Coordinates of C-alpha atoms and ligand atoms in Angstrom, one line a residue:
Chain A
M1 CA 0.2 -0.2 -0.3
S2 CA 0.6 3.5 -0.3
D3 CA 2.5 3.2 -3.5
V4 CA 1.5 5.2 -6.5
L5 CA 0.3 3.9 -10.1
A6 CA 0.8 6.1 -12.7
V7 CA 0.5 5.2 -16.7
A8 CA 1.9 7.1 -19.4
D9 CA 0.9 8.5 -22.6
H10 CA 2.4 7.4 -26.6
R11 CA 0.9 8.1 -30.0
R12 CA 2.4 7.0 -33.2
G13 CA 5.4 6.0 -31.6
E14 CA 6.4 9.0 -29.1
L15 CA 6.3 9.7 -25.7
R16 CA 3.6 12.6 -25.8
D17 CA 4.6 15.3 -23.3
V18 CA 2.3 14.4 -20.2
S19 CA 4.6 11.4 -19.1
L20 CA 6.9 13.0 -18.0
E21 CA 5.1 15.5 -16.4
I22 CA 3.5 12.1 -14.7
V23 CA 5.5 10.6 -13.4
R24 CA 6.9 14.0 -11.6
A25 CA 3.1 14.6 -10.1
G26 CA 3.1 10.9 -9.6
R27 CA 7.1 11.2 -7.2
E28 CA 6.1 13.9 -5.4
L29 CA 2.9 11.6 -4.5
A30 CA 4.4 8.7 -3.5
D31 CA 6.8 11.0 -1.8
D32 CA 3.9 12.3 0.8
L33 CA 2.1 8.5 1.0
G34 CA 5.9 7.5 2.0
G35 CA 5.5 4.8 -1.5
D36 CA 7.1 3.8 -4.2
L37 CA 6.0 4.9 -7.8
H38 CA 5.3 2.6 -10.0
V39 CA 4.6 3.7 -14.4
A40 CA 2.6 1.3 -16.8
V41 CA 3.1 1.5 -20.4
I42 CA 1.0 -0.1 -22.3
A43 CA 1.1 -0.9 -26.4
G44 CA 3.4 -0.3 -29.1
D45 CA 6.8 -0.5 -28.7
V46 CA 7.2 -0.7 -25.3
D47 CA 10.8 -2.0 -24.5
A48 CA 11.6 1.6 -25.8
F49 CA 8.7 3.8 -23.9
A50 CA 10.6 2.3 -21.0
G51 CA 14.1 3.5 -21.3
R52 CA 12.4 6.8 -22.3
L53 CA 10.5 6.4 -19.3
S54 CA 13.3 5.2 -16.6
L55 CA 12.9 8.1 -15.0
E56 CA 15.0 9.6 -11.4
G57 CA 12.0 9.0 -8.9
V58 CA 10.4 6.1 -10.9
D59 CA 11.1 2.4 -8.8
A60 CA 9.6 0.3 -11.5
I61 CA 8.4 0.5 -14.7
H62 CA 6.0 -2.2 -15.6
T63 CA 5.1 -2.9 -19.9
V64 CA 2.3 -4.1 -21.1
D65 CA 2.9 -5.4 -24.8
A66 CA -0.3 -5.5 -26.9
G67 CA -1.1 -3.9 -29.6
E68 CA 0.6 -0.7 -31.4
E69 CA -1.8 2.2 -30.4
F70 CA -3.6 3.8 -27.7
N71 CA -7.4 1.2 -27.2
H72 CA -9.4 2.3 -24.1
D73 CA -10.8 -1.4 -24.1
L74 CA -6.8 -2.6 -23.3
Y75 CA -5.8 0.4 -21.2
A76 CA -8.8 0.2 -18.8
G77 CA -7.9 -3.5 -18.5
A78 CA -4.6 -3.4 -17.9
T79 CA -4.5 -0.9 -16.0
T80 CA -6.9 -3.3 -13.9
A81 CA -5.1 -5.4 -14.1
L82 CA -2.0 -3.7 -13.1
Y83 CA -3.8 -1.5 -10.0
E84 CA -5.0 -5.6 -8.7
E85 CA -1.8 -6.8 -8.5
L86 CA 0.3 -4.2 -7.1
A87 CA -2.9 -2.9 -4.6
P88 CA -1.4 1.5 -4.8
T89 CA -3.5 4.2 -3.0
A90 CA -3.4 6.3 -6.1
V91 CA -3.7 5.7 -9.6
L92 CA -3.0 8.6 -11.8
M93 CA -3.9 8.9 -15.6
P94 CA -3.2 11.5 -18.0
N95 CA -6.0 14.1 -18.6
S96 CA -5.4 13.8 -22.4
V97 CA -8.2 13.0 -24.9
N98 CA -7.1 9.4 -24.6
G99 CA -7.3 9.6 -20.3
L100 CA -10.3 11.5 -21.2
D101 CA -11.4 8.1 -23.1
Y102 CA -10.3 5.5 -20.5
A103 CA -9.8 6.3 -17.4
P104 CA -13.5 7.0 -16.2
A105 CA -13.7 3.8 -17.1
V106 CA -11.1 2.4 -14.7
A107 CA -12.8 4.7 -11.6
N108 CA -15.9 2.6 -12.6
R109 CA -14.3 -0.6 -12.7
L110 CA -12.3 -0.6 -9.5
D111 CA -15.1 1.6 -7.6
L112 CA -12.6 4.2 -6.7
P113 CA -13.1 7.4 -6.2
L114 CA -12.3 9.9 -9.4
V115 CA -11.1 13.3 -9.6
S116 CA -10.5 15.1 -13.0
D117 CA -8.3 17.3 -14.0
A118 CA -6.2 18.1 -11.5
V119 CA -3.9 21.2 -11.5
G120 CA -2.7 20.4 -7.8
L121 CA -2.0 17.8 -5.8
S122 CA -0.9 16.6 -2.1
Y123 CA -1.5 13.9 0.5
D124 CA -2.0 15.2 4.3
G125 CA -3.8 11.8 4.9
G126 CA -6.1 12.4 2.5
L127 CA -5.7 13.6 -0.6
E128 CA -6.4 17.7 -1.6
A129 CA -6.8 18.3 -5.0
T130 CA -6.7 21.1 -7.3
R131 CA -9.2 21.6 -9.9
E132 CA -10.5 25.0 -11.5
M133 CA -14.0 26.2 -12.5
Y134 CA -15.7 28.2 -14.5
G135 CA -13.4 28.0 -17.3
S136 CA -9.9 28.4 -15.6
K137 CA -12.0 31.2 -13.8
V138 CA -11.5 30.2 -10.1
E139 CA -9.7 27.4 -8.9
T140 CA -10.9 25.3 -6.0
T141 CA -9.6 22.8 -3.7
V142 CA -11.7 18.8 -3.3
E143 CA -10.6 16.8 -0.7
L144 CA -11.7 13.2 -0.6
T145 CA -12.5 10.9 2.4
E146 CA -11.9 7.2 1.0
E147 CA -8.6 5.8 0.1
P148 CA -7.6 3.9 -2.8
F149 CA -8.2 6.5 -5.0
A150 CA -7.8 7.6 -9.3
V151 CA -6.7 11.1 -10.5
T152 CA -6.4 12.3 -13.6
V153 CA -3.9 15.2 -14.2
R154 CA -3.3 17.8 -17.1
G155 CA -0.8 18.1 -18.7
G156 CA 1.5 21.4 -18.8
E157 CA 1.2 21.4 -14.8
W158 CA 4.2 19.7 -13.7
A159 CA 7.7 19.5 -14.6
A160 CA 8.9 17.3 -16.9
V161 CA 11.1 15.1 -15.2
E162 CA 14.2 14.1 -17.3
A163 CA 17.0 13.1 -15.3
D164 CA 17.7 9.6 -15.9
A165 CA 17.9 6.1 -13.6
D166 CA 18.0 3.2 -14.2
V167 CA 15.0 1.4 -13.0
P168 CA 14.5 -2.1 -13.0
V169 CA 11.3 -2.9 -15.7
E170 CA 9.4 -5.7 -15.8
A171 CA 6.6 -7.4 -18.3
F172 CA 2.7 -7.6 -17.3
V173 CA 1.2 -10.3 -19.3
Y174 CA -2.1 -8.8 -20.4
D175 CA -3.5 -11.1 -22.7
F176 CA -6.2 -8.6 -25.0
D177 CA -8.3 -9.4 -28.1
E178 CA -8.5 -6.5 -30.0
S179 CA -10.8 -7.6 -33.0
A180 CA -13.5 -8.4 -29.7
S181 CA -12.7 -5.3 -28.4
G182 CA -15.9 -2.6 -29.2
A183 CA -14.2 0.3 -30.4
R184 CA -11.3 -0.5 -33.3
V185 CA -9.7 2.3 -34.3
Q186 CA -8.8 2.2 -38.1
G187 CA -6.5 5.0 -38.4
F188 CA -5.4 8.4 -38.5
E189 CA -6.4 11.5 -40.2
E190 CA -4.2 14.7 -40.2
V191 CA -6.7 17.9 -40.3
G192 CA -5.9 21.6 -41.5
A193 CA -3.9 20.9 -43.7
G194 CA -4.6 24.6 -45.7
D195 CA -2.6 28.1 -47.1
V196 CA -1.2 28.9 -44.3
D197 CA 0.9 28.2 -41.7
I198 CA -0.5 29.9 -38.9
A199 CA 2.3 28.6 -36.9
E200 CA 5.1 30.5 -38.9
A201 CA 3.4 33.5 -38.0
E202 CA 5.7 36.4 -36.7
F203 CA 2.7 38.4 -35.4
L204 CA -1.2 36.9 -35.1
V205 CA -4.7 38.3 -34.7
S206 CA -6.5 36.4 -33.1
I207 CA -10.5 36.4 -33.0
G208 CA -12.3 34.7 -30.4
R209 CA -16.4 34.2 -28.9
G210 CA -15.9 38.0 -28.1
I211 CA -16.7 39.1 -32.3
E212 CA -20.4 37.4 -31.9
E213 CA -21.5 37.7 -35.3
E214 CA -19.5 36.3 -38.5
E215 CA -19.9 39.4 -40.2
N216 CA -18.1 40.8 -37.3
L217 CA -15.1 39.5 -38.1
E218 CA -14.9 41.9 -40.8
L219 CA -13.9 44.8 -38.2
I220 CA -10.4 42.0 -38.1
E221 CA -9.8 41.2 -41.0
E222 CA -9.6 45.0 -41.5
L223 CA -7.4 45.1 -38.6
V224 CA -5.5 42.7 -39.9
E225 CA -4.7 43.9 -43.5
A226 CA -3.9 47.2 -42.1
T227 CA -1.2 45.7 -40.1
G228 CA 0.0 42.7 -42.4
A229 CA -1.1 40.5 -39.9
T230 CA -1.9 36.8 -40.1
L231 CA -5.2 36.1 -38.5
S232 CA -6.0 32.7 -36.5
S233 CA -9.2 32.3 -33.4
S234 CA -10.6 30.2 -31.0
R235 CA -12.2 27.0 -31.7
P236 CA -15.8 28.5 -31.3
I237 CA -15.3 30.5 -34.8
V238 CA -14.6 27.0 -36.6
D239 CA -16.8 25.3 -35.0
N240 CA -19.4 27.9 -36.2
G241 CA -17.7 27.7 -39.7
W242 CA -16.4 31.1 -40.1
L243 CA -13.0 30.5 -40.4
P244 CA -11.2 27.1 -41.7
K245 CA -9.5 24.9 -39.2
N246 CA -6.1 25.8 -40.1
R247 CA -6.8 28.5 -38.7
Q248 CA -7.3 27.0 -35.1
V249 CA -5.1 27.6 -32.0
G250 CA -4.7 25.2 -29.0
Q251 CA -5.1 21.9 -27.7
S252 CA -6.4 20.2 -30.8
G253 CA -5.5 23.3 -33.4
K254 CA -2.0 24.5 -34.6
Q255 CA 0.6 25.6 -31.1
V256 CA 1.7 29.1 -32.7
T257 CA 5.5 30.6 -31.0
P258 CA 5.0 34.4 -33.0
D259 CA 6.4 37.6 -31.2
V260 CA 3.6 39.0 -31.0
Y261 CA -0.1 37.6 -29.9
L262 CA -3.2 39.4 -30.2
A263 CA -5.8 37.8 -28.4
I264 CA -9.6 39.8 -28.9
G265 CA -12.3 38.5 -27.2
I266 CA -10.9 35.5 -26.2
S267 CA -11.9 34.4 -22.9
G268 CA -8.1 32.0 -22.4
A269 CA -9.3 29.2 -22.1
V270 CA -6.8 26.2 -21.2
Q271 CA -7.0 24.0 -23.7
H272 CA -6.4 27.6 -25.9
V273 CA -3.8 28.6 -23.7
A274 CA -2.2 25.1 -24.0
G275 CA -1.6 26.4 -28.0
M276 CA -0.2 29.5 -27.6
K277 CA 0.7 30.8 -24.4
G278 CA 4.6 30.1 -26.5
A279 CA 3.8 33.4 -27.9
E280 CA 7.5 36.0 -27.0
T281 CA 4.8 38.5 -26.3
I282 CA 0.5 37.9 -25.2
I283 CA -1.1 40.4 -25.6
A284 CA -5.7 40.9 -24.8
I285 CA -8.4 42.7 -25.7
N286 CA -11.2 41.7 -23.8
T287 CA -14.4 43.5 -21.2
D288 CA -13.8 40.7 -18.9
P289 CA -11.5 41.7 -16.4
N290 CA -11.4 38.3 -14.5
A291 CA -10.5 37.0 -18.2
P292 CA -7.9 33.8 -17.9
I293 CA -5.7 35.6 -20.8
F294 CA -4.7 38.5 -18.7
D295 CA -3.5 35.9 -16.7
I296 CA -0.3 35.1 -18.8
A297 CA -0.9 38.2 -21.0
D298 CA 2.1 41.0 -21.1
Y299 CA 0.1 43.6 -22.0
G300 CA -3.6 43.8 -21.1
V301 CA -6.7 46.2 -23.2
V302 CA -9.7 46.1 -20.9
G303 CA -11.9 47.1 -23.2
D304 CA -15.1 46.4 -25.7
L305 CA -13.6 45.0 -29.4
F306 CA -16.1 46.8 -30.9
D307 CA -14.2 50.2 -30.1
V308 CA -10.3 49.2 -29.6
V309 CA -10.4 47.6 -33.2
P310 CA -11.4 50.0 -34.9
A311 CA -9.2 53.0 -33.5
L312 CA -6.6 50.0 -33.6
T313 CA -7.2 49.5 -37.4
E314 CA -6.9 53.5 -37.8
Q315 CA -3.5 53.9 -36.1
F316 CA -1.9 52.0 -38.9
S317 CA -3.8 54.1 -41.9
Chain B
M1 CA -34.0 2.9 -32.2
K2 CA -34.3 4.8 -28.5
I3 CA -31.1 7.4 -27.9
L4 CA -30.9 9.3 -24.6
V5 CA -29.0 12.4 -24.2
T6 CA -27.4 13.9 -21.4
V7 CA -28.2 17.3 -21.0
K8 CA -26.8 20.2 -18.5
E9 CA -27.7 23.4 -16.8
V10 CA -24.7 24.6 -16.7
A11 CA -24.0 27.8 -14.4
E12 CA -21.8 30.9 -16.0
P13 CA -20.0 33.7 -13.7
A14 CA -21.1 37.5 -14.6
D15 CA -18.0 39.2 -15.3
D16 CA -17.9 41.1 -11.7
F17 CA -18.9 37.7 -9.8
E18 CA -17.8 37.6 -5.6
I19 CA -17.5 34.1 -4.2
E20 CA -18.7 32.8 -1.4
G21 CA -18.4 30.2 0.6
T22 CA -16.9 27.5 -1.9
D23 CA -18.9 28.9 -4.9
V24 CA -19.9 31.6 -6.9
G25 CA -22.7 33.7 -5.7
E26 CA -25.7 32.6 -6.4
Q27 CA -26.7 36.4 -7.3
F28 CA -23.9 36.2 -10.3
L29 CA -24.4 33.1 -12.1
E30 CA -26.4 32.5 -14.8
Y31 CA -27.4 29.4 -16.6
D32 CA -27.4 27.7 -19.9
L33 CA -27.2 24.6 -21.1
N34 CA -23.9 22.9 -21.6
E35 CA -22.5 24.1 -25.4
W36 CA -21.5 20.7 -25.0
D37 CA -24.7 19.3 -24.9
D38 CA -26.3 21.7 -27.4
Y39 CA -24.0 19.1 -30.1
A40 CA -25.0 15.8 -28.8
V41 CA -29.1 17.1 -28.5
E42 CA -28.2 18.4 -32.2
A43 CA -26.1 14.5 -32.8
A44 CA -29.6 12.8 -31.6
V45 CA -32.2 14.7 -33.5
Q46 CA -30.0 14.6 -36.6
L47 CA -30.7 10.5 -36.1
S48 CA -33.8 10.8 -35.8
E49 CA -34.7 12.8 -38.8
A50 CA -32.6 10.9 -40.6
Y51 CA -34.3 7.8 -39.3
D52 CA -37.2 5.8 -38.5
D53 CA -38.6 5.0 -35.8
V54 CA -36.0 7.3 -33.9
E55 CA -37.3 8.5 -30.2
V56 CA -34.8 10.9 -28.4
V57 CA -35.7 11.2 -24.9
S58 CA -33.1 13.8 -22.4
A59 CA -32.1 12.9 -18.7
T60 CA -31.1 16.0 -16.7
I61 CA -29.6 15.6 -12.9
G62 CA -31.5 19.1 -11.7
P63 CA -33.5 21.2 -10.2
E64 CA -36.7 22.8 -11.3
R65 CA -34.9 25.4 -12.0
A66 CA -33.1 23.8 -14.5
E67 CA -36.6 22.8 -16.8
E68 CA -36.1 26.0 -18.1
T69 CA -32.6 24.3 -20.5
I70 CA -35.0 21.1 -20.1
R71 CA -37.6 22.9 -22.6
M72 CA -34.5 24.8 -24.9
A73 CA -34.0 20.7 -26.1
L74 CA -37.4 19.9 -26.3
A75 CA -38.0 23.4 -28.3
K76 CA -35.2 21.9 -30.7
G77 CA -36.3 18.3 -31.6
V78 CA -35.9 16.1 -28.5
D79 CA -39.2 14.5 -28.2
R80 CA -39.6 14.0 -24.3
S81 CA -37.6 14.3 -20.5
I82 CA -36.8 13.0 -17.7
R83 CA -35.4 14.9 -14.8
V84 CA -33.7 13.6 -11.6
W85 CA -34.1 15.2 -8.4
D86 CA -35.4 14.9 -4.5
D87 CA -34.2 16.2 -1.5
D88 CA -31.2 13.8 -1.4
V89 CA -30.0 14.5 -4.4
A90 CA -29.9 18.4 -3.7
A91 CA -28.4 17.9 -0.2
A92 CA -25.5 15.7 -2.6
E93 CA -22.1 17.1 -4.1
L94 CA -22.6 14.3 -6.6
D95 CA -19.4 13.3 -7.8
V96 CA -18.8 11.2 -11.4
A97 CA -19.2 8.3 -9.5
A98 CA -23.2 9.1 -7.6
K99 CA -23.9 10.4 -11.3
T100 CA -22.8 7.5 -13.0
R101 CA -25.4 5.7 -11.0
L102 CA -28.7 8.4 -10.8
F103 CA -28.1 7.8 -15.5
A104 CA -26.9 4.1 -15.4
A105 CA -31.0 4.0 -13.7
V106 CA -32.3 5.9 -15.8
V107 CA -30.8 4.6 -18.3
D108 CA -32.2 1.1 -17.2
E109 CA -36.0 2.7 -16.7
E110 CA -35.2 3.5 -20.1
E111 CA -33.4 0.5 -22.5
P112 CA -32.2 2.8 -24.8
D113 CA -29.8 1.8 -28.0
L114 CA -27.5 4.9 -27.9
V115 CA -26.6 7.7 -25.1
L116 CA -25.0 11.0 -26.9
S117 CA -23.5 12.9 -24.2
G118 CA -21.2 16.5 -23.7
V119 CA -17.3 15.7 -23.7
Q120 CA -17.2 18.0 -20.4
A121 CA -19.8 20.1 -18.6
A122 CA -19.4 24.1 -18.9
D123 CA -18.5 25.2 -14.9
D124 CA -17.1 21.6 -13.4
G125 CA -14.9 20.3 -16.3
F126 CA -14.8 16.7 -14.9
G127 CA -15.2 15.0 -18.5
A128 CA -15.5 11.8 -17.4
T129 CA -19.6 11.3 -16.8
G130 CA -20.0 9.8 -20.1
V131 CA -17.5 6.9 -20.4
S132 CA -17.8 6.4 -16.7
L133 CA -21.3 5.5 -17.2
A134 CA -20.2 3.8 -20.4
D135 CA -18.7 1.0 -18.2
E136 CA -21.1 0.6 -16.0
I137 CA -24.1 -0.6 -18.0
G138 CA -21.8 -2.5 -19.9
F139 CA -22.0 -0.8 -23.8
D140 CA -19.5 0.0 -25.9
W141 CA -17.6 4.1 -25.5
A142 CA -16.1 6.4 -27.9
A143 CA -15.3 9.8 -26.2
V144 CA -14.9 13.7 -27.4
V145 CA -16.0 12.5 -30.3
N146 CA -15.9 15.4 -33.5
D147 CA -17.5 12.9 -36.6
L148 CA -20.5 10.9 -36.6
Q149 CA -21.2 7.8 -39.1
T150 CA -23.9 5.3 -39.1
E151 CA -25.1 3.0 -41.5
D152 CA -28.5 1.7 -42.0
D153 CA -28.6 -1.3 -40.0
L154 CA -27.5 1.0 -36.3
E155 CA -25.2 -1.6 -35.5
T156 CA -21.5 0.5 -35.5
A157 CA -20.9 4.3 -35.4
H158 CA -18.3 5.3 -37.4
V159 CA -16.3 8.0 -35.6
H160 CA -13.8 10.5 -35.1
R161 CA -11.7 11.4 -31.9
E162 CA -10.4 15.1 -31.9
L163 CA -6.4 14.4 -30.5
E164 CA -4.7 16.9 -29.6
G165 CA -2.8 18.4 -32.7
G166 CA -5.2 18.4 -35.4
I167 CA -5.4 14.7 -35.1
E168 CA -7.9 12.4 -35.7
E169 CA -8.4 9.2 -34.7
L170 CA -11.1 7.4 -36.6
T171 CA -13.0 4.5 -35.0
D172 CA -15.4 2.0 -35.0
V173 CA -17.7 1.8 -32.0
D174 CA -20.5 -0.7 -32.2
L175 CA -23.9 0.3 -30.6
P176 CA -25.3 0.3 -27.9
A177 CA -23.1 2.7 -27.1
V178 CA -22.3 6.4 -25.1
L179 CA -20.7 8.8 -27.2
T180 CA -19.5 12.2 -25.6
I181 CA -19.7 14.4 -28.5
Q182 CA -17.4 17.4 -28.9
T183 CA -18.5 20.9 -30.1
G184 CA -18.2 21.4 -34.3
L185 CA -19.5 17.6 -34.4
N186 CA -22.6 19.6 -36.5
E187 CA -24.1 22.9 -36.2
P188 CA -26.8 23.1 -33.4
R189 CA -29.9 24.3 -34.2
Y190 CA -31.7 27.3 -32.5
A191 CA -34.9 26.6 -31.6
S192 CA -37.5 27.9 -33.6
L193 CA -41.1 29.9 -32.6
R194 CA -42.6 26.5 -33.5
G195 CA -40.4 24.8 -31.2
I196 CA -40.6 26.5 -28.3
R197 CA -44.7 26.3 -28.9
Q198 CA -44.6 22.5 -28.8
A199 CA -41.7 22.1 -26.5
Q200 CA -44.4 23.9 -23.8
S201 CA -47.1 20.2 -24.0
K202 CA -43.9 17.8 -24.2
E203 CA -43.4 15.8 -20.8
I204 CA -41.1 16.4 -18.7
A205 CA -40.8 13.1 -16.1
E206 CA -39.8 13.4 -12.6
F207 CA -38.2 11.0 -10.7
G208 CA -36.5 10.5 -8.0
L209 CA -34.0 8.5 -6.2
D210 CA -37.0 6.3 -4.7
D211 CA -38.4 6.0 -8.5
L212 CA -35.1 4.9 -9.6
G213 CA -35.1 1.8 -7.3
L214 CA -32.3 3.7 -4.8
D215 CA -31.2 5.4 -2.1
A216 CA -29.6 8.3 -0.1
D217 CA -26.2 5.5 -0.8
A218 CA -26.4 6.4 -4.3
V219 CA -25.1 10.2 -4.0
A220 CA -23.5 9.9 -1.6
S221 CA -19.6 11.1 -2.5
P222 CA -16.7 10.9 -0.3
I223 CA -15.0 13.4 -2.8
S224 CA -15.8 17.5 -1.4
R225 CA -15.7 20.5 -2.5
T226 CA -13.8 22.7 0.1
A227 CA -12.4 26.0 -1.1
M228 CA -13.0 28.1 -4.8
Y229 CA -10.4 31.1 -4.7
E230 CA -9.6 33.4 -8.1
P231 CA -6.3 32.1 -8.6
E232 CA -3.1 34.4 -7.7
T233 CA -2.5 36.1 -10.8
E234 CA 1.4 34.9 -12.5
S235 CA 0.3 38.4 -14.7
D236 CA 2.7 41.5 -14.4
A237 CA 0.6 43.0 -17.7
T238 CA 0.4 46.1 -18.3
Y239 CA -2.8 47.8 -18.7
F240 CA -3.6 50.9 -20.7
D241 CA -5.9 52.6 -19.7
G242 CA -8.4 56.2 -21.1
S243 CA -10.6 56.1 -23.9
P244 CA -10.2 53.6 -26.8
E245 CA -8.7 55.9 -28.9
E246 CA -5.9 55.8 -25.9
Q247 CA -5.5 52.5 -25.4
A248 CA -5.5 52.1 -29.6
E249 CA -2.5 54.7 -29.4
R250 CA -0.3 52.5 -26.9
L251 CA -1.2 49.4 -27.9
A252 CA 0.0 50.0 -31.3
D253 CA 3.4 51.6 -29.3
V254 CA 3.9 48.1 -28.6
L255 CA 2.8 46.8 -32.1
R256 CA 5.6 49.2 -33.4
D257 CA 8.7 48.5 -30.7
K258 CA 7.6 45.0 -31.1
G259 CA 9.1 45.3 -35.0
V260 CA 6.1 43.0 -35.7
V261 CA 4.3 45.9 -37.6
S262 CA 5.9 48.6 -39.8
E263 CA 5.6 52.4 -39.8
Ligands
FAD1 C1 -11.4 18.8 -25.7 C2 -11.3 20.4 -26.1 C3 -10.3 19.9 -26.6 C4 -9.8 21.9 -27.3 N1 -9.4 22.7 -28.2 C5 -10.1 24.2 -28.2 C6 -8.9 24.2 -29.5 O1 -8.2 23.9 -29.5 N2 -8.9 25.5 -29.5 C7 -9.4 27.1 -28.4 O2 -9.7 28.0 -28.7 N3 -10.5 26.0 -27.7 C8 -10.1 24.3 -27.7 N4 -11.6 24.5 -26.9 C9 -12.5 25.0 -26.3 C10 -11.9 25.8 -25.4 O3 -12.6 25.2 -23.8 C11 -13.1 26.9 -25.1 O4 -14.6 26.9 -25.3 C12 -12.6 27.9 -26.4 O5 -11.6 27.7 -26.4 C13 -13.4 29.2 -25.7 O6 -13.1 30.1 -26.8 P1 -13.3 31.6 -26.6 O7 -12.6 32.3 -26.0 O8 -13.1 32.3 -27.5 O9 -14.4 32.4 -26.1 P2 -15.4 32.0 -24.5 O10 -14.4 30.9 -23.5 O11 -16.8 32.7 -25.0 O12 -14.8 33.6 -24.6 C14 -15.0 34.9 -25.1 C15 -14.9 36.2 -24.5 O13 -15.1 37.2 -25.1 C16 -14.9 37.9 -23.7 N5 -15.2 39.4 -25.0 C17 -17.5 39.5 -25.2 N6 -17.8 40.3 -25.8 C18 -16.6 41.1 -26.0 C19 -16.6 43.0 -26.2 N7 -17.3 42.9 -27.1 N8 -15.0 42.8 -26.1 C20 -14.4 41.6 -26.2 N9 -14.1 41.4 -25.3 C21 -15.4 40.1 -25.2 C22 -15.4 38.0 -23.3 O14 -15.6 38.3 -21.9 C23 -15.3 36.3 -23.2 O15 -14.0 36.5 -22.3 C24 -10.9 22.6 -26.4 C25 -11.6 22.1 -25.3 C26 -12.3 20.0 -25.1 C27 -13.2 20.3 -24.0

C-alpha cells in the first residue's frame, strides 16, 4: 500500500509530454504517501518507451506488450489488472484526450473515487487536489475522504522529469484480443492543412467568441490587412464554420509561437492557452477584467473590441 | 431505436462576480444549456430525422430551475425528458460515481440503444460521466467525438475522436454505445417558434431516488469541495487605460516597438 501507479501516454511511436510530467506528479504524491512510484506503459514499442521512462524518482516500470496503439479496452483492462496486482493507493492517468477515453472506466471498474483534471495534488492524511472551474475563472480545492483513489492530471502543470535513472523494467502480461473490443481504431487523419500555416506567423491577430457574429469578422480582417498580421482564432469561430480549421489555435488546433499574439475577445480557456502560451508577447483585448487570458498576458486592454479594434486599425491606416 | 441524451444546465459567472464560501454567489450566476450537450442534442435530433422510429429522450440531473434548459432541448426536437432530483440529490455533492449511478438507473428504465453526452460540462469540467456511465452499463463507448456516421443497420458507429494537435482517430464503435460529443460535430439549430410552442406540451418526467430504485447511499460522495478562490495571477501585465483611442494608440506603439508592424 501507499504506492502510486502512473500510466504513460504515447501516440504513433512517441511518448507524449504528459508522460514525463505525470512522473513528477506521481513522485511527489508517492513521497507524501511514503510509497513507491510505479509507471505503466501500455501498447506499442513498450521497450523503447520504458527506456525513455527510466527516470529519476521512478521505482519500477511495467510494460504491457499488447496492441500497437491506444485502445481504451486495452488501457482500461491492463490498468485495472496492474492495479489489482500492485494494490496502490493512487492511480494517476493523464487528462489527455485518451485519458478522457479510459480513466473514467478504470475508476468505475475499481470503484475508486475520481478527481479529474487536477492541476495540483497533495496528501496529508487525505488527498487534497486543486482543480479549476467555470472556464479557469476560479480555482477550487477538493478533499477526498476515501482511499484508494484515481486522479487524472492536466498536462503542462508539472515540470517534466528529465534526469535518467536505471529503473527495473518488468513485463506485465495482459491478454488482449483487439478484434473482440467494441471499439476498433481504423487509423488516423491529420486535419487542418491549408493555405496558411499560422505556426509560421510572427504576428497573429486571433479572434474569439467575443466577435459575436460572422459579419463582424470584417472588423478583424481590416486590422489584419492594415497591420500585415496573420489571422487565427479560438475554437468556437472554427466550430461555427467562420474560419477554416487550420486557423484554430489550441490543444486540438495548432501550437503557435509568434513574436506577438493579439488575443481579441478570447477568454483564455486552458485548451486555448495550451496552443499559444509560447508566444513571446501576449496582448489581450477583453471586456472582462477577470478573463483568464489576462493572467498570461504581457499587455492588457480591458475594453470593448468593437471600440478598440477600429481605433487600432485607424492607427495604421 | 431510442437515443438518450444527457443534458446539463450549467452555471456561468458574470464578469463581475464574488465568491461566497465554496462557490460563486448565486446572484452572480447565469444558467444555460451546456455547450457540449447542445451538440449532443443536435446529433440525436439529426439521427431521429435520418431514420424512422427514433425516439430522443433527454435526461438531466438538476433542480426545477433546469426545466428552462430542458425546454430548450425539447424545442430543438427532443421528444420527451427526464429530470432526476429530490431532497437527497439536492443535498449531495455529486461526484462522477454518483452521477453514474443516477444515469445508470435511468438507462435501466429507458433501455436506450445509444447514449450521447457532452465531452464535459462547462462549469465543473469533470469530463468523465459519459465514459464512466458506459462502463457501468456495459455499453461500448468513444470519447471526444467530432464526427459521427452510422450505417442503416445501426450496428456500428463510425466516429472520429479529436486528439491533440490536429489529429483525429478513426474508430468503429459497436452499438449500443455511449458517445461523448465534442463541439464542432454539427451545427446546433436554434429553437424555432413552433418548436418552442410544441415544447410546452412535451413531457418532463420527474424521478426521485425512490422512483429509480435507489436510496441516499447512491448519491453519497467521498469528494467534497473545500475552497474556491480566484487564482493568483502570475501576470505582471501592463494595462492600457483611457478611451479606446488612447488604448489603441498605446497598443500601436507596442506593436511598432516589437517590430511586427512597420510604419
Ligand atoms: C477536448 C477539448 C479540446 C479543445 N480544444 C480547443 C482548441 O484547440 N482551441 C480552443 O480555442 N478551444 C478549444 N477547446 C474549447 C475551449 O474549452 C473553450 O471553449 C474555447 O477556447 C473558448 O473560446 P473563446 O475564448 O473564443 O470563447 P469564450 O470562452 O466564450 O470567451 C469569449 C470572450 O470574449 C469576451 N468578450 C465578449 N464580448 C466582447 C467584446 N465586445 N469585446 C471584447 N471582449 C469580449 C468575453 O469576456 C470572453 O472572455 C477545447 C475544449 C475541449 C473540451
